[in-house]
PDB file of N, CA and C in Angstrom:
ATOM      1  N   ASN R   1     141.644  76.626 107.092  1.00  0.00           N
ATOM      2  CA  ASN R   1     142.277  75.680 105.935  1.00  0.00           C
ATOM      3  C   ASN R   1     143.049  76.515 104.991  1.00  0.00           C
ATOM      4  N   ALA R   2     144.293  75.988 104.814  1.00  0.00           N
ATOM      5  CA  ALA R   2     145.371  76.568 103.952  1.00  0.00           C
ATOM      6  C   ALA R   2     145.133  76.463 102.574  1.00  0.00           C
ATOM      7  N   THR R   3     144.128  75.593 102.170  1.00  0.00           N
ATOM      8  CA  THR R   3     143.862  75.592 100.655  1.00  0.00           C
ATOM      9  C   THR R   3     142.591  76.450 100.269  1.00  0.00           C
ATOM     10  N   SER R   4     142.006  77.243 101.334  1.00  0.00           N
ATOM     11  CA  SER R   4     140.909  77.971 100.922  1.00  0.00           C
ATOM     12  C   SER R   4     141.129  79.373 100.821  1.00  0.00           C
ATOM     13  N   PHE R   5     140.538  80.440 100.233  1.00  0.00           N
ATOM     14  CA  PHE R   5     140.488  81.770 100.127  1.00  0.00           C
ATOM     15  C   PHE R   5     140.471  82.493 101.370  1.00  0.00           C
ATOM     16  N   PRO R   6     141.406  83.351 101.805  1.00  0.00           N
ATOM     17  CA  PRO R   6     141.543  83.999 103.048  1.00  0.00           C
ATOM     18  C   PRO R   6     140.495  85.191 102.838  1.00  0.00           C
ATOM     19  N   TRP R   7     139.124  85.074 103.156  1.00  0.00           N
ATOM     20  CA  TRP R   7     138.142  85.903 102.894  1.00  0.00           C
ATOM     21  C   TRP R   7     138.150  86.932 104.250  1.00  0.00           C
ATOM     22  N   ALA R   8     138.472  86.346 105.233  1.00  0.00           N
ATOM     23  CA  ALA R   8     138.279  87.405 106.507  1.00  0.00           C
ATOM     24  C   ALA R   8     139.416  88.543 106.029  1.00  0.00           C
ATOM     25  N   THR R   9     140.780  88.220 105.921  1.00  0.00           N
ATOM     26  CA  THR R   9     141.893  89.146 105.852  1.00  0.00           C
ATOM     27  C   THR R   9     141.394  89.929 104.612  1.00  0.00           C
ATOM     28  N   PHE R  10     141.038  89.432 103.572  1.00  0.00           N
ATOM     29  CA  PHE R  10     140.628  90.130 102.284  1.00  0.00           C
ATOM     30  C   PHE R  10     139.503  91.192 102.750  1.00  0.00           C
ATOM     31  N   PHE R  11     138.518  90.759 103.411  1.00  0.00           N
ATOM     32  CA  PHE R  11     137.411  91.792 103.930  1.00  0.00           C
ATOM     33  C   PHE R  11     137.883  92.947 104.673  1.00  0.00           C
ATOM     34  N   VAL R  12     138.694  92.606 105.759  1.00  0.00           N
ATOM     35  CA  VAL R  12     139.398  93.661 106.482  1.00  0.00           C
ATOM     36  C   VAL R  12     140.315  94.440 105.582  1.00  0.00           C
ATOM     37  N   ASN R  13     141.111  94.102 104.788  1.00  0.00           N
ATOM     38  CA  ASN R  13     141.765  94.884 103.861  1.00  0.00           C
ATOM     39  C   ASN R  13     141.290  95.994 103.005  1.00  0.00           C
ATOM     40  N   VAL R  14     139.973  95.248 102.507  1.00  0.00           N
ATOM     41  CA  VAL R  14     139.328  96.153 101.371  1.00  0.00           C
ATOM     42  C   VAL R  14     138.472  97.162 102.291  1.00  0.00           C
ATOM     43  N   THR R  15     138.028  96.744 103.410  1.00  0.00           N
ATOM     44  CA  THR R  15     137.200  97.710 104.516  1.00  0.00           C
ATOM     45  C   THR R  15     138.183  98.967 104.903  1.00  0.00           C
ATOM     46  N   GLY R  16     139.316  98.329 105.388  1.00  0.00           N
ATOM     47  CA  GLY R  16     140.212  99.394 105.755  1.00  0.00           C
ATOM     48  C   GLY R  16     140.765 100.358 104.495  1.00  0.00           C
ATOM     49  N   CYS R  17     140.706  99.837 103.233  1.00  0.00           N
ATOM     50  CA  CYS R  17     141.120 100.726 102.330  1.00  0.00           C
ATOM     51  C   CYS R  17     139.856 101.739 101.930  1.00  0.00           C
ATOM     52  N   LEU R  18     138.814 101.293 102.117  1.00  0.00           N
ATOM     53  CA  LEU R  18     137.472 102.057 102.122  1.00  0.00           C
ATOM     54  C   LEU R  18     137.456 103.148 102.967  1.00  0.00           C
ATOM     55  N   LEU R  19     137.689 102.789 104.223  1.00  0.00           N
ATOM     56  CA  LEU R  19     137.731 103.669 105.287  1.00  0.00           C
ATOM     57  C   LEU R  19     138.917 104.691 105.204  1.00  0.00           C
ATOM     58  N   ILE R  20     140.137 104.312 104.708  1.00  0.00           N
ATOM     59  CA  ILE R  20     141.290 105.274 104.540  1.00  0.00           C
ATOM     60  C   ILE R  20     140.992 106.218 103.683  1.00  0.00           C
ATOM     61  N   GLY R  21     140.111 105.869 102.435  1.00  0.00           N
ATOM     62  CA  GLY R  21     139.629 106.834 101.524  1.00  0.00           C
ATOM     63  C   GLY R  21     138.918 107.796 102.139  1.00  0.00           C
ATOM     64  N   ILE R  22     137.944 107.496 102.941  1.00  0.00           N
ATOM     65  CA  ILE R  22     136.826 108.349 103.451  1.00  0.00           C
ATOM     66  C   ILE R  22     137.552 109.297 104.516  1.00  0.00           C
ATOM     67  N   ILE R  23     138.493 108.740 105.514  1.00  0.00           N
ATOM     68  CA  ILE R  23     139.119 109.468 106.475  1.00  0.00           C
ATOM     69  C   ILE R  23     140.238 110.431 105.850  1.00  0.00           C
ATOM     70  N   GLY R  24     140.903 110.058 104.817  1.00  0.00           N
ATOM     71  CA  GLY R  24     141.818 110.927 104.039  1.00  0.00           C
ATOM     72  C   GLY R  24     141.215 112.216 103.279  1.00  0.00           C
ATOM     73  N   ALA R  25     140.046 111.984 102.947  1.00  0.00           N
ATOM     74  CA  ALA R  25     139.219 112.800 102.197  1.00  0.00           C
ATOM     75  C   ALA R  25     138.894 113.756 103.058  1.00  0.00           C
ATOM     76  N   LEU R  26     138.144 113.433 104.281  1.00  0.00           N
ATOM     77  CA  LEU R  26     137.654 114.185 105.085  1.00  0.00           C
ATOM     78  C   LEU R  26     138.820 115.046 105.817  1.00  0.00           C
ATOM     79  N   ILE R  27     139.706 114.653 105.962  1.00  0.00           N
ATOM     80  CA  ILE R  27     140.805 115.264 106.780  1.00  0.00           C
ATOM     81  C   ILE R  27     141.419 116.421 105.953  1.00  0.00           C
ATOM     82  N   GLU R  28     141.541 115.943 104.650  1.00  0.00           N
ATOM     83  CA  GLU R  28     142.065 116.888 103.647  1.00  0.00           C
ATOM     84  C   GLU R  28     141.005 118.063 103.486  1.00  0.00           C
ATOM     85  N   ARG R  29     139.760 117.719 103.576  1.00  0.00           N
ATOM     86  CA  ARG R  29     138.749 118.824 103.275  1.00  0.00           C
ATOM     87  C   ARG R  29     138.274 119.748 104.615  1.00  0.00           C
ATOM     88  N   SER R  30     138.462 119.061 105.765  1.00  0.00           N
ATOM     89  CA  SER R  30     137.940 119.763 106.915  1.00  0.00           C
ATOM     90  C   SER R  30     139.048 120.494 107.573  1.00  0.00           C
ATOM     91  N   VAL R  31     140.261 120.286 107.470  1.00  0.00           N
ATOM     92  CA  VAL R  31     141.370 121.126 108.055  1.00  0.00           C
ATOM     93  C   VAL R  31     142.404 121.185 107.169  1.00  0.00           C
ATOM     94  N   PRO R  32     143.089 122.565 107.360  1.00  0.00           N
ATOM     95  CA  PRO R  32     144.412 122.872 106.675  1.00  0.00           C
ATOM     96  C   PRO R  32     145.193 121.210 106.497  1.00  0.00           C
ATOM     97  N   TYR R  33     145.596 121.040 105.337  1.00  0.00           N
ATOM     98  CA  TYR R  33     146.312 119.795 105.124  1.00  0.00           C
ATOM     99  C   TYR R  33     147.595 119.728 106.195  1.00  0.00           C
ATOM    100  N   HIS R  34     147.570 118.865 107.035  1.00  0.00           N
ATOM    101  CA  HIS R  34     148.581 118.617 107.987  1.00  0.00           C
ATOM    102  C   HIS R  34     149.124 117.325 107.935  1.00  0.00           C
ATOM    103  N   ARG R  35     150.518 117.014 107.547  1.00  0.00           N
ATOM    104  CA  ARG R  35     150.779 115.759 107.183  1.00  0.00           C
ATOM    105  C   ARG R  35     150.815 114.766 108.401  1.00  0.00           C
ATOM    106  N   HIS R  36     150.994 115.191 109.620  1.00  0.00           N
ATOM    107  CA  HIS R  36     151.086 114.502 110.628  1.00  0.00           C
ATOM    108  C   HIS R  36     149.632 113.732 111.140  1.00  0.00           C
ATOM    109  N   LEU R  37     148.648 114.763 111.010  1.00  0.00           N
ATOM    110  CA  LEU R  37     147.401 114.511 111.455  1.00  0.00           C
ATOM    111  C   LEU R  37     146.884 113.582 110.491  1.00  0.00           C
ATOM    112  N   TYR R  38     147.185 113.650 109.138  1.00  0.00           N
ATOM    113  CA  TYR R  38     146.605 112.722 108.080  1.00  0.00           C
ATOM    114  C   TYR R  38     147.312 111.300 108.387  1.00  0.00           C
ATOM    115  N   LEU R  39     148.533 111.233 108.773  1.00  0.00           N
ATOM    116  CA  LEU R  39     149.455 109.900 108.956  1.00  0.00           C
ATOM    117  C   LEU R  39     148.863 109.349 110.133  1.00  0.00           C
ATOM    118  N   VAL R  40     148.593 110.086 111.258  1.00  0.00           N
ATOM    119  CA  VAL R  40     148.116 109.516 112.665  1.00  0.00           C
ATOM    120  C   VAL R  40     146.685 108.892 112.384  1.00  0.00           C
ATOM    121  N   GLY R  41     145.881 109.945 111.875  1.00  0.00           N
ATOM    122  CA  GLY R  41     144.299 109.664 111.840  1.00  0.00           C
ATOM    123  C   GLY R  41     144.225 108.467 110.489  1.00  0.00           C
ATOM    124  N   SER R  42     144.892 108.564 109.671  1.00  0.00           N
ATOM    125  CA  SER R  42     144.404 107.456 108.732  1.00  0.00           C
ATOM    126  C   SER R  42     145.279 106.428 108.656  1.00  0.00           C
ATOM    127  N   VAL R  43     146.600 106.683 108.116  1.00  0.00           N
ATOM    128  CA  VAL R  43     147.617 105.615 107.949  1.00  0.00           C
ATOM    129  C   VAL R  43     147.932 104.994 109.507  1.00  0.00           C
ATOM    130  N   GLY R  44     148.092 105.661 110.434  1.00  0.00           N
ATOM    131  CA  GLY R  44     148.557 105.034 111.524  1.00  0.00           C
ATOM    132  C   GLY R  44     147.343 104.115 112.276  1.00  0.00           C
ATOM    133  N   PHE R  45     145.987 104.681 112.373  1.00  0.00           N
ATOM    134  CA  PHE R  45     145.154 103.943 112.838  1.00  0.00           C
ATOM    135  C   PHE R  45     144.837 102.720 111.960  1.00  0.00           C
ATOM    136  N   LEU R  46     144.534 103.171 110.560  1.00  0.00           N
ATOM    137  CA  LEU R  46     143.822 102.146 109.709  1.00  0.00           C
ATOM    138  C   LEU R  46     145.173 101.008 109.413  1.00  0.00           C
ATOM    139  N   GLY R  47     146.354 101.480 109.533  1.00  0.00           N
ATOM    140  CA  GLY R  47     147.483 100.605 109.216  1.00  0.00           C
ATOM    141  C   GLY R  47     147.380  99.583 110.340  1.00  0.00           C
ATOM    142  N   ALA R  48     147.106  99.771 111.442  1.00  0.00           N
ATOM    143  CA  ALA R  48     146.971  98.757 112.484  1.00  0.00           C
ATOM    144  C   ALA R  48     145.724  97.981 112.256  1.00  0.00           C
ATOM    145  N   PHE R  49     144.602  98.354 111.942  1.00  0.00           N
ATOM    146  CA  PHE R  49     143.514  97.842 111.744  1.00  0.00           C
ATOM    147  C   PHE R  49     143.653  96.727 110.437  1.00  0.00           C
ATOM    148  N   THR R  50     144.257  97.196 109.139  1.00  0.00           N
ATOM    149  CA  THR R  50     144.537  96.323 108.356  1.00  0.00           C
ATOM    150  C   THR R  50     145.483  95.003 108.519  1.00  0.00           C
ATOM    151  N   THR R  51     145.538  94.033 107.608  1.00  0.00           N
ATOM    152  CA  THR R  51     146.318  92.863 108.015  1.00  0.00           C
ATOM    153  C   THR R  51     146.969  92.505 106.875  1.00  0.00           C
ATOM    154  N   PHE R  52     148.103  93.317 106.679  1.00  0.00           N
ATOM    155  CA  PHE R  52     148.942  93.068 105.286  1.00  0.00           C
ATOM    156  C   PHE R  52     149.856  91.982 105.796  1.00  0.00           C
ATOM    157  N   SER R  53     150.347  91.861 107.009  1.00  0.00           N
ATOM    158  CA  SER R  53     151.205  90.730 107.490  1.00  0.00           C
ATOM    159  C   SER R  53     150.411  89.347 107.337  1.00  0.00           C
ATOM    160  N   ALA R  54     149.211  89.317 107.791  1.00  0.00           N
ATOM    161  CA  ALA R  54     148.177  88.119 107.529  1.00  0.00           C
ATOM    162  C   ALA R  54     148.214  87.941 106.143  1.00  0.00           C
ATOM    163  N   PHE R  55     147.999  88.901 105.218  1.00  0.00           N
ATOM    164  CA  PHE R  55     147.866  88.715 103.860  1.00  0.00           C
ATOM    165  C   PHE R  55     149.100  88.078 103.234  1.00  0.00           C
ATOM    166  N   GLY R  56     150.309  88.274 103.759  1.00  0.00           N
ATOM    167  CA  GLY R  56     151.492  87.926 103.220  1.00  0.00           C
ATOM    168  C   GLY R  56     151.554  86.462 103.613  1.00  0.00           C
ATOM    169  N   LEU R  57     151.360  86.213 104.795  1.00  0.00           N
ATOM    170  CA  LEU R  57     151.369  85.009 105.373  1.00  0.00           C
ATOM    171  C   LEU R  57     150.428  83.904 104.471  1.00  0.00           C
ATOM    172  N   GLU R  58     149.364  84.347 104.578  1.00  0.00           N
ATOM    173  CA  GLU R  58     148.312  83.374 103.718  1.00  0.00           C
ATOM    174  C   GLU R  58     148.746  83.185 102.196  1.00  0.00           C
ATOM    175  N   THR R  59     148.971  84.132 101.765  1.00  0.00           N
ATOM    176  CA  THR R  59     149.352  83.890 100.334  1.00  0.00           C
ATOM    177  C   THR R  59     150.584  82.938 100.207  1.00  0.00           C
ATOM    178  N   ILE R  60     151.488  83.127 101.171  1.00  0.00           N
ATOM    179  CA  ILE R  60     152.622  82.164 101.135  1.00  0.00           C
ATOM    180  C   ILE R  60     152.153  80.789 101.435  1.00  0.00           C
ATOM    181  N   SER R  61     151.197  80.686 102.272  1.00  0.00           N
ATOM    182  CA  SER R  61     150.877  79.305 102.847  1.00  0.00           C
ATOM    183  C   SER R  61     150.044  78.760 101.421  1.00  0.00           C
ATOM    184  N   LEU R  62     149.423  79.473 100.922  1.00  0.00           N
ATOM    185  CA  LEU R  62     148.537  79.055  99.594  1.00  0.00           C
ATOM    186  C   LEU R  62     149.593  78.500  98.510  1.00  0.00           C
ATOM    187  N   LEU R  63     150.597  79.328  98.478  1.00  0.00           N
ATOM    188  CA  LEU R  63     151.624  78.853  97.619  1.00  0.00           C
ATOM    189  C   LEU R  63     152.350  77.442  97.981  1.00  0.00           C
ATOM    190  N   ARG R  64     152.793  77.350  99.117  1.00  0.00           N
ATOM    191  CA  ARG R  64     153.217  76.018  99.730  1.00  0.00           C
ATOM    192  C   ARG R  64     152.421  75.039  99.650  1.00  0.00           C
ATOM    193  N   ASN R  65     150.978  75.280  99.573  1.00  0.00           N
ATOM    194  CA  ASN R  65     150.029  74.108  99.417  1.00  0.00           C
ATOM    195  C   ASN R  65     149.565  73.907  97.986  1.00  0.00           C
ATOM    196  N   GLN R  66     150.436  74.553  96.975  1.00  0.00           N
ATOM    197  CA  GLN R  66     150.097  74.276  95.619  1.00  0.00           C
ATOM    198  C   GLN R  66     148.743  74.951  95.269  1.00  0.00           C
ATOM    199  N   GLN R  67     148.378  76.033  95.704  1.00  0.00           N
ATOM    200  CA  GLN R  67     147.237  76.654  95.363  1.00  0.00           C
ATOM    201  C   GLN R  67     147.643  78.057  94.695  1.00  0.00           C
ATOM    202  N   SER R  68     148.383  77.831  93.692  1.00  0.00           N
ATOM    203  CA  SER R  68     148.978  79.018  93.115  1.00  0.00           C
ATOM    204  C   SER R  68     148.065  80.043  92.311  1.00  0.00           C
ATOM    205  N   LEU R  69     146.756  79.391  92.067  1.00  0.00           N
ATOM    206  CA  LEU R  69     145.702  80.307  91.385  1.00  0.00           C
ATOM    207  C   LEU R  69     144.874  81.113  92.665  1.00  0.00           C
ATOM    208  N   LEU R  70     144.836  80.445  93.641  1.00  0.00           N
ATOM    209  CA  LEU R  70     144.068  81.245  94.980  1.00  0.00           C
ATOM    210  C   LEU R  70     145.169  81.898  95.346  1.00  0.00           C
ATOM    211  N   ALA R  71     146.357  81.859  95.424  1.00  0.00           N
ATOM    212  CA  ALA R  71     147.447  82.888  95.751  1.00  0.00           C
ATOM    213  C   ALA R  71     147.519  83.873  95.026  1.00  0.00           C
ATOM    214  N   LEU R  72     147.396  83.787  93.606  1.00  0.00           N
ATOM    215  CA  LEU R  72     147.438  84.787  92.629  1.00  0.00           C
ATOM    216  C   LEU R  72     146.087  85.689  92.780  1.00  0.00           C
ATOM    217  N   MET R  73     144.842  85.114  92.942  1.00  0.00           N
ATOM    218  CA  MET R  73     143.720  85.620  93.104  1.00  0.00           C
ATOM    219  C   MET R  73     143.737  86.471  94.234  1.00  0.00           C
ATOM    220  N   ASN R  74     144.376  85.944  95.330  1.00  0.00           N
ATOM    221  CA  ASN R  74     144.442  86.749  96.815  1.00  0.00           C
ATOM    222  C   ASN R  74     145.152  87.807  96.416  1.00  0.00           C
ATOM    223  N   VAL R  75     146.326  87.880  95.859  1.00  0.00           N
ATOM    224  CA  VAL R  75     147.227  89.067  95.601  1.00  0.00           C
ATOM    225  C   VAL R  75     146.308  90.296  94.662  1.00  0.00           C
ATOM    226  N   GLY R  76     146.009  89.591  93.567  1.00  0.00           N
ATOM    227  CA  GLY R  76     145.016  90.408  92.528  1.00  0.00           C
ATOM    228  C   GLY R  76     143.876  91.205  93.347  1.00  0.00           C
ATOM    229  N   ALA R  77     143.234  90.323  93.859  1.00  0.00           N
ATOM    230  CA  ALA R  77     142.105  91.025  94.642  1.00  0.00           C
ATOM    231  C   ALA R  77     142.086  92.060  95.552  1.00  0.00           C
ATOM    232  N   ASN R  78     143.263  91.671  96.407  1.00  0.00           N
ATOM    233  CA  ASN R  78     143.566  92.849  97.456  1.00  0.00           C
ATOM    234  C   ASN R  78     143.995  94.169  96.962  1.00  0.00           C
ATOM    235  N   LEU R  79     145.079  93.904  95.736  1.00  0.00           N
ATOM    236  CA  LEU R  79     145.543  95.212  95.291  1.00  0.00           C
ATOM    237  C   LEU R  79     144.451  95.857  94.624  1.00  0.00           C
ATOM    238  N   VAL R  80     143.849  94.937  93.742  1.00  0.00           N
ATOM    239  CA  VAL R  80     142.885  95.678  92.774  1.00  0.00           C
ATOM    240  C   VAL R  80     141.615  96.201  93.557  1.00  0.00           C
ATOM    241  N   LEU R  81     141.053  95.565  94.271  1.00  0.00           N
ATOM    242  CA  LEU R  81     139.688  95.959  94.985  1.00  0.00           C
ATOM    243  C   LEU R  81     140.092  96.699  96.258  1.00  0.00           C
ATOM    244  N   GLY R  82     141.333  96.745  96.739  1.00  0.00           N
ATOM    245  CA  GLY R  82     141.768  97.555  97.753  1.00  0.00           C
ATOM    246  C   GLY R  82     141.916  98.965  97.238  1.00  0.00           C
ATOM    247  N   PHE R  83     142.534  99.281  96.090  1.00  0.00           N
ATOM    248  CA  PHE R  83     142.645 100.455  95.452  1.00  0.00           C
ATOM    249  C   PHE R  83     141.359 101.105  94.970  1.00  0.00           C
ATOM    250  N   VAL R  84     140.429 100.305  94.535  1.00  0.00           N
ATOM    251  CA  VAL R  84     139.117 100.576  94.067  1.00  0.00           C
ATOM    252  C   VAL R  84     138.391 101.237  95.406  1.00  0.00           C
ATOM    253  N   ALA R  85     138.559 100.559  96.444  1.00  0.00           N
ATOM    254  CA  ALA R  85     137.898 100.829  97.661  1.00  0.00           C
ATOM    255  C   ALA R  85     138.262 102.273  98.143  1.00  0.00           C
ATOM    256  N   VAL R  86     139.649 102.482  98.090  1.00  0.00           N
ATOM    257  CA  VAL R  86     140.149 103.744  98.402  1.00  0.00           C
ATOM    258  C   VAL R  86     139.420 104.991  97.609  1.00  0.00           C
ATOM    259  N   VAL R  87     139.321 104.587  96.307  1.00  0.00           N
ATOM    260  CA  VAL R  87     138.759 105.675  95.349  1.00  0.00           C
ATOM    261  C   VAL R  87     137.221 105.939  95.589  1.00  0.00           C
ATOM    262  N   VAL R  88     136.407 104.757  96.135  1.00  0.00           N
ATOM    263  CA  VAL R  88     135.129 104.822  96.273  1.00  0.00           C
ATOM    264  C   VAL R  88     135.008 105.374  97.801  1.00  0.00           C
ATOM    265  N   GLY R  89     135.875 105.203  98.691  1.00  0.00           N
ATOM    266  CA  GLY R  89     135.782 105.835  99.782  1.00  0.00           C
ATOM    267  C   GLY R  89     136.066 107.604  99.621  1.00  0.00           C
ATOM    268  N   ARG R  90     136.950 107.908  98.929  1.00  0.00           N
ATOM    269  CA  ARG R  90     137.054 109.427  98.678  1.00  0.00           C
ATOM    270  C   ARG R  90     135.936 110.019  98.041  1.00  0.00           C
ATOM    271  N   PHE R  91     135.381 109.075  96.909  1.00  0.00           N
ATOM    272  CA  PHE R  91     134.265 109.644  96.369  1.00  0.00           C
ATOM    273  C   PHE R  91     132.919 109.959  97.244  1.00  0.00           C
ATOM    274  N   LEU R  92     132.982 108.893  98.173  1.00  0.00           N
ATOM    275  CA  LEU R  92     131.646 108.883  99.335  1.00  0.00           C
ATOM    276  C   LEU R  92     132.032 110.138 100.270  1.00  0.00           C
ATOM    277  N   ALA R  93     133.372 110.264 100.609  1.00  0.00           N
ATOM    278  CA  ALA R  93     133.719 111.427 101.412  1.00  0.00           C
ATOM    279  C   ALA R  93     133.149 112.735 100.824  1.00  0.00           C
ATOM    280  N   THR R  94     133.273 112.904  99.459  1.00  0.00           N
ATOM    281  CA  THR R  94     133.029 114.229  98.786  1.00  0.00           C
ATOM    282  C   THR R  94     131.514 114.462  98.757  1.00  0.00           C
ATOM    283  N   GLN R  95     130.582 113.420  99.183  1.00  0.00           N
ATOM    284  CA  GLN R  95     129.165 113.335  99.022  1.00  0.00           C
ATOM    285  C   GLN R  95     128.620 113.760 100.346  1.00  0.00           C
ATOM    286  N   LEU R  96     129.649 113.523 101.570  1.00  0.00           N
ATOM    287  CA  LEU R  96     129.080 113.996 102.722  1.00  0.00           C
ATOM    288  C   LEU R  96     128.724 115.593 102.950  1.00  0.00           C
TER     289      LEU R  96
END
C-alpha cells in the first residue's frame, strides 16, 4: 500500500546500519586499517544488503500520494535511527 509506512525497508536499513557499525569497528580493531578491506567487508557487502533505492522510491511514492507527513517521517527515521544504529553497533563491537 503506497499510503502506509515502509516498515520492511526501514527495518533493513537500520539493521544494515547496526551491522556496518559492528563490522567496521571489528575490522578497525582486529587488523591494521586497510581501506580496501573495510570498503569490501562493510560498505560493499552491506551496501548491497541495504535498500537505499527502495527507500527513495517509497518516499517519492508517499509524496505522490499526498502522504507528506509519512514521507517526512520515513526520511527522518531512516537518517536519525540509521545513524544511531551505526553508533550503537560500534559500541557493541567494543564490548566483544
